[in-house]
XYZ file of C-alpha atoms in Angstrom:
655
model
C 0.994 13.651 5.502
C 1.840 16.061 2.721
C 2.461 14.243 -0.539
C 4.598 16.012 -3.105
C 7.397 15.295 -5.524
C 8.926 12.925 -3.042
C 5.530 11.263 -2.633
C 3.133 9.448 -4.913
C 4.176 11.205 -8.135
C 7.763 9.998 -7.903
C 6.548 6.611 -6.668
C 4.991 5.864 -10.054
C 7.719 7.376 -12.174
C 10.623 5.509 -10.604
C 10.563 2.612 -13.030
C 9.242 4.681 -15.914
C 12.193 7.000 -15.737
C 14.442 4.170 -16.791
C 12.556 3.929 -20.079
C 10.912 0.526 -19.665
C 9.254 -0.986 -16.566
C 10.586 -4.369 -15.551
C 8.571 -7.521 -15.929
C 9.946 -9.708 -13.215
C 8.876 -12.676 -11.178
C 7.263 -10.499 -8.499
C 5.028 -8.834 -11.085
C 3.966 -12.200 -12.479
C 3.282 -13.653 -9.020
C 1.234 -10.604 -8.093
C -0.784 -10.882 -11.293
C -1.476 -14.575 -10.727
C -2.795 -13.877 -7.223
C -5.987 -12.519 -8.748
C -6.801 -16.064 -9.835
C -6.548 -17.486 -6.314
C -10.286 -17.167 -5.451
C -11.089 -19.072 -8.639
C -8.733 -22.038 -8.255
C -11.547 -24.581 -8.664
C -12.689 -23.058 -11.923
C -9.105 -22.789 -13.090
C -8.691 -26.461 -12.168
C -11.679 -27.281 -14.382
C -10.067 -25.297 -17.202
C -6.789 -27.183 -16.827
C -8.549 -30.567 -16.644
C -10.525 -29.841 -19.815
C -7.351 -28.669 -21.529
C -5.602 -31.952 -20.743
C -8.610 -34.072 -21.666
C -9.217 -32.127 -24.879
C -5.574 -32.444 -25.923
C -5.643 -36.217 -25.390
C -8.889 -36.567 -27.363
C -7.415 -34.562 -30.249
C -4.563 -37.076 -30.530
C -6.962 -39.809 -31.648
C -8.017 -38.729 -35.235
C -4.554 -39.273 -36.856
C -4.505 -42.772 -35.353
C -7.881 -43.461 -36.969
C -6.537 -42.272 -40.338
C -3.520 -44.550 -40.045
C -5.690 -47.533 -39.171
C -8.003 -46.757 -42.078
C -5.154 -46.641 -44.609
C -2.962 -49.447 -43.260
C -5.570 -51.975 -42.036
C -9.211 -51.324 -42.899
C -8.872 -50.612 -46.632
C -6.294 -53.345 -47.413
C -8.331 -55.928 -45.433
C -11.753 -54.681 -46.651
C -12.949 -54.735 -43.028
C -16.453 -53.184 -43.258
C -17.234 -53.566 -39.562
C -14.043 -51.789 -38.537
C -14.760 -49.152 -41.183
C -18.132 -48.423 -39.544
C -16.503 -48.055 -36.154
C -13.853 -45.712 -37.573
C -16.545 -43.585 -39.236
C -18.448 -43.398 -35.949
C -15.239 -42.442 -34.182
C -14.518 -39.687 -36.693
C -17.948 -38.205 -35.889
C -17.897 -38.861 -32.147
C -14.404 -37.469 -31.464
C -15.216 -33.931 -32.747
C -18.506 -33.951 -30.787
C -16.702 -34.952 -27.593
C -13.927 -32.422 -28.240
C -16.424 -29.579 -28.719
C -18.384 -30.520 -25.580
C -15.147 -30.408 -23.628
C -14.460 -27.024 -25.251
C -17.844 -25.692 -24.125
C -17.108 -26.739 -20.531
C -13.670 -25.158 -20.751
C -15.107 -21.907 -22.117
C -17.716 -21.739 -19.355
C -15.164 -22.228 -16.592
C -12.717 -19.817 -18.240
C -15.367 -17.115 -18.738
C -16.676 -17.448 -15.185
C -13.187 -17.168 -13.733
C -12.205 -14.369 -16.112
C -15.261 -12.235 -15.454
C -14.813 -12.807 -11.722
C -11.217 -11.647 -11.931
C -12.102 -8.518 -13.887
C -14.869 -7.767 -11.364
C -12.488 -8.133 -8.410
C -9.795 -6.026 -10.028
C -12.205 -3.260 -10.990
C -13.684 -3.215 -7.497
C -10.245 -2.988 -5.919
C -9.065 -0.287 -8.314
C -12.257 1.775 -8.030
C -12.211 1.504 -4.243
C -8.562 2.557 -4.087
C -9.105 5.544 -6.372
C -12.063 6.616 -4.237
C -9.747 6.770 -1.231
C -7.327 9.110 -2.990
C -7.236 12.713 -1.866
C -8.561 15.669 -3.830
C -4.945 16.410 -4.729
C -4.884 13.230 -6.844
C -7.955 14.267 -8.827
C -6.655 17.789 -9.449
C -3.542 16.271 -11.021
C -5.214 13.497 -13.012
C -7.294 13.600 -16.158
C -10.640 11.859 -15.817
C -10.090 10.061 -19.123
C -6.886 8.549 -17.754
C -8.755 7.124 -14.757
C -11.489 5.715 -16.992
C -8.857 4.113 -19.221
C -7.320 2.308 -16.244
C -10.701 1.017 -15.082
C -11.793 -0.138 -18.526
C -9.032 -0.866 -21.019
C -6.200 -1.804 -18.680
C -8.276 -4.026 -16.414
C -9.601 -5.937 -19.425
C -6.089 -6.281 -20.806
C -4.868 -7.647 -17.479
C -7.798 -10.073 -17.290
C -7.009 -11.400 -20.761
C -3.558 -12.375 -19.569
C -5.060 -14.586 -16.867
C -7.952 -16.132 -18.776
C -6.469 -16.060 -22.259
C -2.703 -16.071 -22.301
C -2.011 -18.404 -19.383
C -4.557 -21.112 -20.417
C -3.138 -20.845 -23.918
C 0.332 -21.565 -22.565
C -0.891 -24.630 -20.670
C -2.880 -25.907 -23.643
C -0.048 -25.547 -26.104
C 2.618 -26.920 -23.796
C 0.571 -30.054 -23.081
C -0.319 -30.453 -26.770
C 3.335 -30.041 -27.731
C 4.568 -32.622 -25.214
C 1.951 -35.261 -26.016
C 2.434 -34.765 -29.764
C 6.202 -35.206 -29.454
C 5.706 -38.390 -27.450
C 3.437 -39.890 -30.135
C 5.723 -38.750 -32.968
C 8.749 -40.298 -31.287
C 6.826 -43.538 -30.975
C 6.075 -43.456 -34.704
C 9.470 -42.444 -36.105
C 12.198 -40.816 -34.044
C 14.277 -39.735 -37.071
C 11.449 -37.736 -38.616
C 10.684 -36.257 -35.200
C 14.254 -35.033 -34.822
C 14.082 -33.572 -38.321
C 10.824 -31.803 -37.407
C 12.372 -29.985 -34.451
C 15.499 -28.892 -36.340
C 13.655 -25.789 -37.578
C 12.630 -24.693 -34.052
C 15.326 -21.967 -33.798
C 13.665 -20.255 -36.759
C 10.558 -19.860 -34.583
C 12.378 -18.580 -31.535
C 14.951 -16.115 -32.901
C 12.563 -13.306 -33.948
C 10.247 -13.691 -30.951
C 12.212 -11.590 -28.457
C 12.645 -8.607 -30.766
C 9.043 -8.710 -31.962
C 7.821 -8.939 -28.362
C 9.738 -5.773 -27.474
C 8.469 -3.883 -30.514
C 4.829 -4.877 -29.980
C 5.047 -4.076 -26.294
C 6.202 -0.535 -27.019
C 3.474 -0.167 -29.636
C 0.914 -1.360 -27.080
C 2.141 1.148 -24.496
C 2.044 4.048 -26.962
C -1.425 2.994 -28.072
C -2.671 2.940 -24.467
C -1.255 6.399 -23.829
C -2.905 7.806 -26.944
C -6.218 6.136 -26.089
C -6.063 7.679 -22.616
C -5.394 11.049 -24.207
C -8.380 10.572 -26.521
C -10.612 9.594 -23.587
C -9.554 12.689 -21.670
C -10.141 14.915 -24.695
C -13.599 13.437 -25.224
C -14.478 13.870 -21.552
C -13.302 17.469 -21.525
C -14.809 18.714 -24.794
C -18.004 16.655 -25.002
C -19.149 17.206 -21.408
C -21.785 19.898 -20.976
C -19.272 22.425 -19.604
C -16.660 21.611 -22.221
C -19.125 21.651 -25.115
C -20.428 25.064 -24.025
C -16.909 26.464 -23.737
C -15.940 25.146 -27.177
C -19.055 26.652 -28.767
C -18.742 29.989 -26.977
C -15.197 30.481 -28.248
C -15.871 28.888 -31.631
C -13.100 26.337 -31.241
C -14.854 23.356 -32.822
C -12.357 23.180 -35.684
C -9.382 23.318 -33.328
C -10.772 20.628 -31.046
C -11.533 18.435 -34.052
C -7.936 18.861 -35.199
C -6.678 17.899 -31.734
C -8.895 14.840 -31.692
C -7.861 13.926 -35.235
C -4.224 14.139 -34.202
C -4.673 11.642 -31.359
C -6.948 9.450 -33.429
C -4.434 9.432 -36.293
C -1.746 8.350 -33.853
C -3.878 5.402 -32.736
C -4.590 4.564 -36.374
C -0.912 4.629 -37.357
C 0.055 2.490 -34.378
C -2.665 0.001 -35.316
C -1.284 -0.241 -38.841
C 2.237 -0.640 -37.530
C 1.151 -3.326 -35.081
C -0.650 -5.194 -37.849
C 2.367 -5.063 -40.189
C 4.837 -6.154 -37.516
C 2.532 -9.004 -36.554
C 2.027 -10.011 -40.182
C 5.773 -10.170 -40.886
C 6.225 -12.165 -37.705
C 3.584 -14.715 -38.601
C 4.852 -14.886 -42.153
C 8.225 -15.946 -40.772
C 6.563 -18.537 -38.572
C 4.582 -19.856 -41.526
C 7.685 -20.161 -43.694
C 9.510 -21.970 -40.900
C 6.614 -24.407 -40.529
C 6.497 -24.931 -44.297
C 10.214 -25.709 -44.362
C 9.887 -28.263 -41.573
C 6.874 -29.894 -43.209
C 8.651 -30.114 -46.577
C 11.665 -31.783 -44.973
C 9.448 -34.357 -43.242
C 7.526 -35.157 -46.421
C 10.748 -35.404 -48.482
C 12.546 -37.698 -46.057
C 9.364 -39.549 -45.071
C 8.485 -40.117 -48.703
C 11.831 -41.768 -49.265
C 11.246 -43.981 -46.190
C 7.872 -45.058 -47.597
C 9.375 -45.825 -51.003
C 12.158 -47.816 -49.340
C 9.543 -49.740 -47.318
C 10.728 -48.409 -43.955
C 7.336 -46.764 -43.213
C 3.747 -47.418 -44.179
C 1.616 -44.895 -46.027
C -0.751 -44.692 -43.057
C 2.120 -43.829 -40.751
C 3.384 -40.992 -42.934
C -0.183 -39.621 -43.288
C -0.695 -39.737 -39.516
C 2.767 -38.260 -38.961
C 1.977 -35.360 -41.278
C -1.151 -34.624 -39.189
C 0.932 -34.560 -36.032
C 3.380 -32.135 -37.645
C 0.645 -29.514 -37.766
C -0.155 -30.286 -34.105
C 3.536 -29.751 -33.370
C 4.103 -26.494 -35.244
C 0.724 -25.032 -34.286
C 1.512 -24.998 -30.519
C 5.071 -23.847 -31.214
C 3.749 -20.879 -33.214
C 1.183 -20.153 -30.512
C 3.769 -20.378 -27.729
C 6.050 -18.037 -29.638
C 3.148 -15.632 -30.029
C 2.263 -16.065 -26.356
C 5.563 -14.451 -25.505
C 4.487 -11.445 -27.555
C 0.956 -11.394 -26.102
C 2.214 -11.855 -22.566
C 4.654 -8.972 -22.902
C 1.784 -6.749 -24.072
C -0.579 -7.997 -21.358
C 1.970 -7.203 -18.656
C 1.777 -3.556 -19.706
C -1.858 -3.586 -18.558
C -0.883 -5.100 -15.210
C 1.848 -2.503 -14.769
C -0.612 0.312 -15.413
C -3.226 -1.126 -13.031
C -0.636 -1.789 -10.315
C 0.754 1.726 -10.765
C -2.591 3.055 -9.530
C -3.078 0.387 -6.870
C 0.362 1.184 -5.453
C -0.385 4.884 -5.022
C -0.127 5.690 -1.312
C -3.348 7.023 0.190
C -2.579 10.544 1.312
C -5.545 10.880 3.668
C -6.407 7.623 5.421
C -7.933 6.445 8.681
C -5.493 5.210 11.341
C -6.010 1.705 12.696
C -7.411 3.086 15.966
C -9.564 5.791 14.380
C -12.423 7.055 16.535
C -15.997 7.049 15.247
C -17.671 10.370 15.926
C -21.006 10.198 17.735
C -23.191 12.833 19.400
C -21.100 15.720 18.080
C -21.700 19.095 19.729
C -19.842 21.027 17.026
C -16.958 22.659 18.907
C -14.136 23.376 16.430
C -10.513 24.405 17.068
C -7.900 25.408 14.518
C -4.526 25.260 16.302
C -1.585 26.881 14.474
C -2.774 25.475 11.147
C -0.607 26.037 8.096
C -1.292 24.588 4.684
C 0.301 24.624 1.244
C -1.085 23.146 -1.942
C 2.470 22.331 -3.028
C 5.105 20.179 -1.377
C 8.077 21.071 0.729
C 10.423 20.220 -2.135
C 8.868 23.013 -4.185
C 9.865 25.706 -1.714
C 13.239 26.245 -3.331
C 12.834 27.431 -6.860
C 9.505 25.730 -7.362
C 6.303 27.423 -8.407
C 4.111 29.021 -5.778
C 0.368 28.697 -5.922
C -2.445 31.077 -5.114
C -4.739 30.578 -2.192
C -7.680 28.282 -2.642
C -7.806 24.968 -4.433
C -5.671 24.503 -7.545
C -7.060 26.510 -10.434
C -9.489 24.405 -12.384
C -10.393 24.361 -16.027
C -13.951 23.960 -17.210
C -14.012 20.254 -16.433
C -12.828 20.708 -12.874
C -9.222 19.623 -13.539
C -6.056 21.665 -13.345
C -5.284 23.295 -16.677
C -2.033 21.401 -17.072
C -1.067 18.719 -19.500
C -1.966 15.999 -17.001
C -0.301 12.882 -15.640
C -0.349 10.944 -18.882
C 2.232 13.235 -20.507
C 5.746 13.340 -19.130
C 8.883 15.066 -20.272
C 10.219 11.735 -21.493
C 6.981 10.929 -23.313
C 6.049 8.166 -20.906
C 2.876 7.759 -18.911
C 3.020 8.523 -15.207
C 2.511 11.285 -12.657
C 4.803 14.238 -13.178
C 3.477 17.429 -11.629
C 6.159 19.612 -13.184
C 5.633 23.364 -13.127
C 1.967 23.996 -12.342
C 0.722 26.901 -14.488
C -0.794 28.998 -11.716
C -0.377 32.665 -10.916
C 2.326 32.818 -8.289
C 1.296 34.673 -5.128
C 2.680 32.999 -2.000
C 4.097 29.759 -0.662
C 1.474 29.159 2.056
C -2.278 29.182 1.476
C -2.716 29.346 5.277
C -0.092 30.211 7.862
C -0.420 29.844 11.645
C -4.204 30.053 11.659
C -5.834 29.627 15.069
C -9.441 30.177 16.100
C -12.212 28.509 18.085
C -15.885 28.034 17.226
C -18.382 27.165 19.954
C -21.248 24.713 19.334
C -24.137 26.306 17.452
C -22.213 29.431 16.456
C -22.532 31.031 13.039
C -19.090 32.134 11.899
C -18.676 34.317 8.821
C -15.427 34.238 6.860
C -14.722 37.484 5.052
C -11.697 38.854 3.309
C -10.201 39.697 -0.059
C -10.332 37.206 -2.899
C -7.623 34.562 -2.516
C -7.148 35.247 1.173
C -7.597 31.635 2.328
C -11.316 31.340 3.070
C -12.034 28.399 0.761
C -8.943 26.568 2.028
C -10.335 26.679 5.570
C -13.594 25.122 4.398
C -11.653 22.379 2.567
C -9.609 21.408 5.622
C -12.540 20.868 7.977
C -14.098 17.918 6.051
C -10.532 16.596 5.397
C -10.502 17.160 1.664
C -6.919 18.049 2.556
C -4.932 17.676 5.770
C -2.997 20.560 7.336
C 0.677 20.746 6.470
C 1.333 21.937 10.015
C -0.817 22.236 13.118
C -4.067 20.427 13.790
C -7.842 20.786 13.635
C -10.003 19.440 16.445
C -13.710 18.637 16.559
C -15.095 18.144 20.053
C -11.515 17.608 21.200
C -10.707 14.963 18.562
C -7.921 15.580 16.077
C -9.552 15.129 12.677
C -6.691 12.823 11.675
C -7.707 10.461 14.482
C -11.392 10.044 13.517
C -12.934 7.951 10.756
C -13.570 9.891 7.573
C -17.014 8.335 7.183
C -18.204 9.462 10.613
C -16.721 12.928 9.986
C -18.552 13.178 6.657
C -21.792 12.186 8.397
C -21.463 15.208 10.685
C -20.698 17.801 7.999
C -22.917 19.269 5.306
C -21.416 21.421 2.571
C -23.031 23.670 -0.026
C -20.617 25.051 -2.590
C -21.026 27.832 -5.147
C -21.326 25.357 -8.010
C -23.928 22.783 -6.995
C -23.276 19.418 -8.626
C -26.163 17.127 -9.560
C -25.888 13.656 -11.057
C -27.546 12.885 -14.379
C -30.500 11.262 -12.635
C -33.863 12.150 -11.166
C -34.450 14.906 -8.632
C -35.436 12.208 -6.141
C -32.187 10.247 -6.588
C -30.125 13.394 -6.211
C -31.880 14.255 -2.958
C -31.660 10.699 -1.620
C -27.889 10.806 -2.099
C -27.783 12.577 1.275
C -30.195 10.187 3.020
C -30.924 6.996 1.028
C -33.631 5.825 3.448
C -35.584 9.068 3.548
C -39.339 8.836 3.068
C -41.365 10.868 0.572
C -42.645 13.028 3.422
C -39.086 13.773 4.522
C -38.143 14.671 0.962
C -41.056 17.049 0.647
C -40.364 18.641 4.041
C -36.728 19.283 3.112
C -37.702 20.716 -0.255
C -40.328 22.994 1.272
C -37.729 24.260 3.721
C -35.444 24.994 0.765
C -38.241 26.744 -1.177
C -37.962 24.293 -4.065
C -40.939 21.926 -3.575
C -43.423 24.021 -5.581
C -40.990 24.193 -8.494
C -40.416 20.414 -8.437
C -44.155 19.751 -8.231
C -44.675 21.694 -11.463
C -42.134 19.593 -13.368
C -43.529 17.077 -15.922
C -42.536 14.087 -13.766
C -42.264 15.822 -10.428
C -39.546 14.323 -8.241
C -38.847 11.721 -10.942
C -37.769 14.336 -13.494
C -34.283 13.839 -14.924
C -32.086 16.819 -14.053
C -29.695 16.382 -17.006
C -25.911 16.304 -17.152
C -24.573 18.145 -14.074
C -28.123 19.434 -13.539
C -27.946 21.763 -16.536
C -31.645 21.444 -17.267
C -32.181 23.658 -14.205
C -31.128 27.216 -13.512
C -28.331 28.064 -11.092
C -30.775 29.116 -8.376
C -32.867 25.961 -8.788
C -29.795 23.743 -8.557
C -28.594 25.555 -5.465
C -31.946 25.173 -3.724
C -31.935 21.448 -4.529
C -28.436 21.292 -3.030
C -29.695 23.076 0.074
C -32.626 20.648 0.335
C -30.131 17.793 0.055
C -28.151 19.169 3.006
C -31.340 19.727 5.019
C -32.249 16.095 4.381
C -28.831 15.024 5.651
C -29.337 17.078 8.829
C -25.623 17.572 9.626
C -24.312 18.939 12.905
C -21.842 21.216 11.116
C -22.661 23.312 8.060
C -20.125 24.722 5.606
C -21.470 27.161 3.067
C -20.072 29.284 0.268
C -22.800 31.843 0.062
C -21.862 33.489 -3.248
C -24.882 33.890 -5.540
C -23.730 36.722 -7.772
C -24.799 34.844 -10.900
C -28.423 34.574 -9.728
C -31.352 36.891 -10.188
C -32.793 38.727 -7.214
C -35.803 36.400 -6.900
C -33.639 33.261 -6.810
C -31.308 34.931 -4.336
C -34.203 35.867 -2.094
C -35.543 32.300 -2.168
C -32.110 30.878 -1.352
C -31.590 33.310 1.494
C -34.959 32.347 2.955
C -33.977 28.662 2.619
C -30.691 29.215 4.437
C -32.083 30.935 7.514
C -33.611 27.796 9.078
C -30.589 25.776 7.977
C -28.337 27.668 10.412
C -30.536 26.978 13.430
C -28.990 24.622 15.973
C -25.898 23.963 13.865
C -22.297 25.066 13.991
C -22.015 26.968 10.724
C -19.039 28.316 8.793
C -20.043 30.605 5.951
C -17.925 32.339 3.356
C -20.149 35.382 3.622
C -21.055 37.663 0.734
C -24.336 39.058 2.096
C -24.427 41.845 4.618
C -27.350 40.185 6.384
C -25.317 37.037 7.023
C -22.338 39.025 8.262
C -24.496 41.019 10.660
C -26.197 37.844 11.914
C -22.913 36.036 12.553
C -21.888 35.290 16.134
C -18.279 35.753 15.074
C -16.557 37.210 12.032
C -13.122 35.965 10.985
C -11.303 38.340 8.662
C -8.876 36.324 6.538
C -6.035 38.057 4.740
C -2.914 36.631 3.126
C -3.532 33.203 4.668
C -3.834 34.481 8.232
C -6.627 35.494 10.605
C -6.171 39.254 10.496
C -9.091 40.085 12.791
C -11.835 38.299 14.730
C -14.925 39.554 16.532
C -18.480 40.731 16.035
C -19.492 43.322 13.475
C -19.642 46.101 16.057
C -16.277 45.169 17.572
C -14.535 45.071 14.225
C -16.036 48.362 13.047
C -14.895 50.006 16.253
C -11.394 48.566 15.766
C -11.071 50.321 12.408
C -8.943 47.683 10.696
C -9.261 45.622 7.509
C -12.870 44.659 8.208
C -13.821 48.291 8.589
C -12.247 49.006 5.214
C -14.099 46.069 3.602
C -17.343 47.232 5.153
C -16.915 50.749 3.832
C -15.916 49.659 0.317
C -18.054 46.529 -0.230
C -20.842 46.017 2.250
C -22.094 49.366 3.531
C -23.667 50.564 0.292
C -25.612 47.367 -0.401
C -28.978 46.340 1.032
C -28.876 43.655 3.677
C -29.808 41.008 1.115
C -27.204 42.231 -1.362
C -24.143 40.445 -2.590
C -20.479 41.309 -2.754
C -18.274 39.337 -5.081
């Protein structure tokens, strides 16, 4: 299914386009569902909250008894018991608090683990199209900052609500039992707590959203400019000062929002404090008169004053909870926005698992466009091949975190690519027999790379179908398809880990003998053996401690270790020296044996050795046949041969 402006981009931006996503009951219910596996722990938290609140009601009663009974009656025995109680109650309260913290932390960390696993797994299932339209820093921000913010709502905000509600209710009950008139007077000032809460919640929520957007932008900027590729590009063009200014701009925005958030919060809490002070003053003024008139005892007014703080404290906290909850819901919205992205390329329920593949491949009337149908009228066209990538492998566009309305979300907008044609491939049909070596040749941007991207289902055809051993690729499991295909690209990617770990990525259970055999076949074993730590040498970020030829031979060894039935290879090695090229060519020869191979061919020797040559031009198969047949035909291939291949040695390279 082709996803475009009517697809997952618009799916996210629907609510955002209205200026402020809704926080409704469905969102809250969905958020609370993450606590379902931890109901027992949450039950422990609630039980400790109730027990702790009841225990904390006791100290004011001890003070009243001390003032009204023990001291006037000089009761030393009762005084000892009260002293013991004043020590024992805090100990018991803190032990209950430790139990509550343990249960809360265990549930909270479990929730954050589950949410991260779900989010990471969902993002992994997204198509390559998603990653070419999304900044890596934005993804990292969702997995780190937003997940933690969502977890805090469950383990922090919600328990706080329960604690303060129970404390408020029990305190009111005790206060009413003491003196109902003073209790009524105490709650008269409640509107002063509640009136500013709604406005402050809205302001702080918007500040939180802007801060998250700026932090995502900072993360993306860091990832782009401080990666090995980005750092090299910045240094080569001498743009350190400009990048520092860009970073300072985002960082200053975060700083200013932090100051604004602090000031808004301080004014808010100042208002709450003044409201509490007013209520307390009224209680003391009226209560003092009651004591002087003999209507209340001194112990009662002292105890009552203690309960006032237990009354206004929860009220202040509950008012602030509204603010915190509004901010926390932003994190849930951002996490759910990713979780709700439809998976463009997914396995059907009855997907077939590929086994014993022979390697017969059919392309039947395959057409493909990197842009959606809605872009055909007045929208930007794109060149053949994958979307143009910047140094960090992302499209050189602003990215999904910047929209025309300033809000976060996916908005492809006009993609800044050189316009050439609407279709990357159009009505492409060909057949490859098991074990054949097929060379793809043609002008730059003709559609060769697109063909190699469709076979492993990095994208799905817009029209037509691709079959492997008679199975439509859409009807087979992606995992079993990946197990049958090995791919070596121009730019070999290595993880920042050891040589061994990078090789084992293809076959985790491979033995040392199998590793060595694969590396010898790829002409890289002797080089690895000379390294300081041999196979346990760290390759560096993206493998940049090694040369291009060394990385490519490691990538070839990795594919040999995988032993796929189908091989896809972009053979370009124009950036390598002749010795590295010769070693790579020698490593590739045994790799083709017994496999169905599709090669974007740049060497004359590969083209001449191919069982079939497909000449791709303008997204179509212009010609097909052997070298001799195509030369005799005198078409495009003959022209390419005369201008690019004929003058070079058989091991040469054409770019």
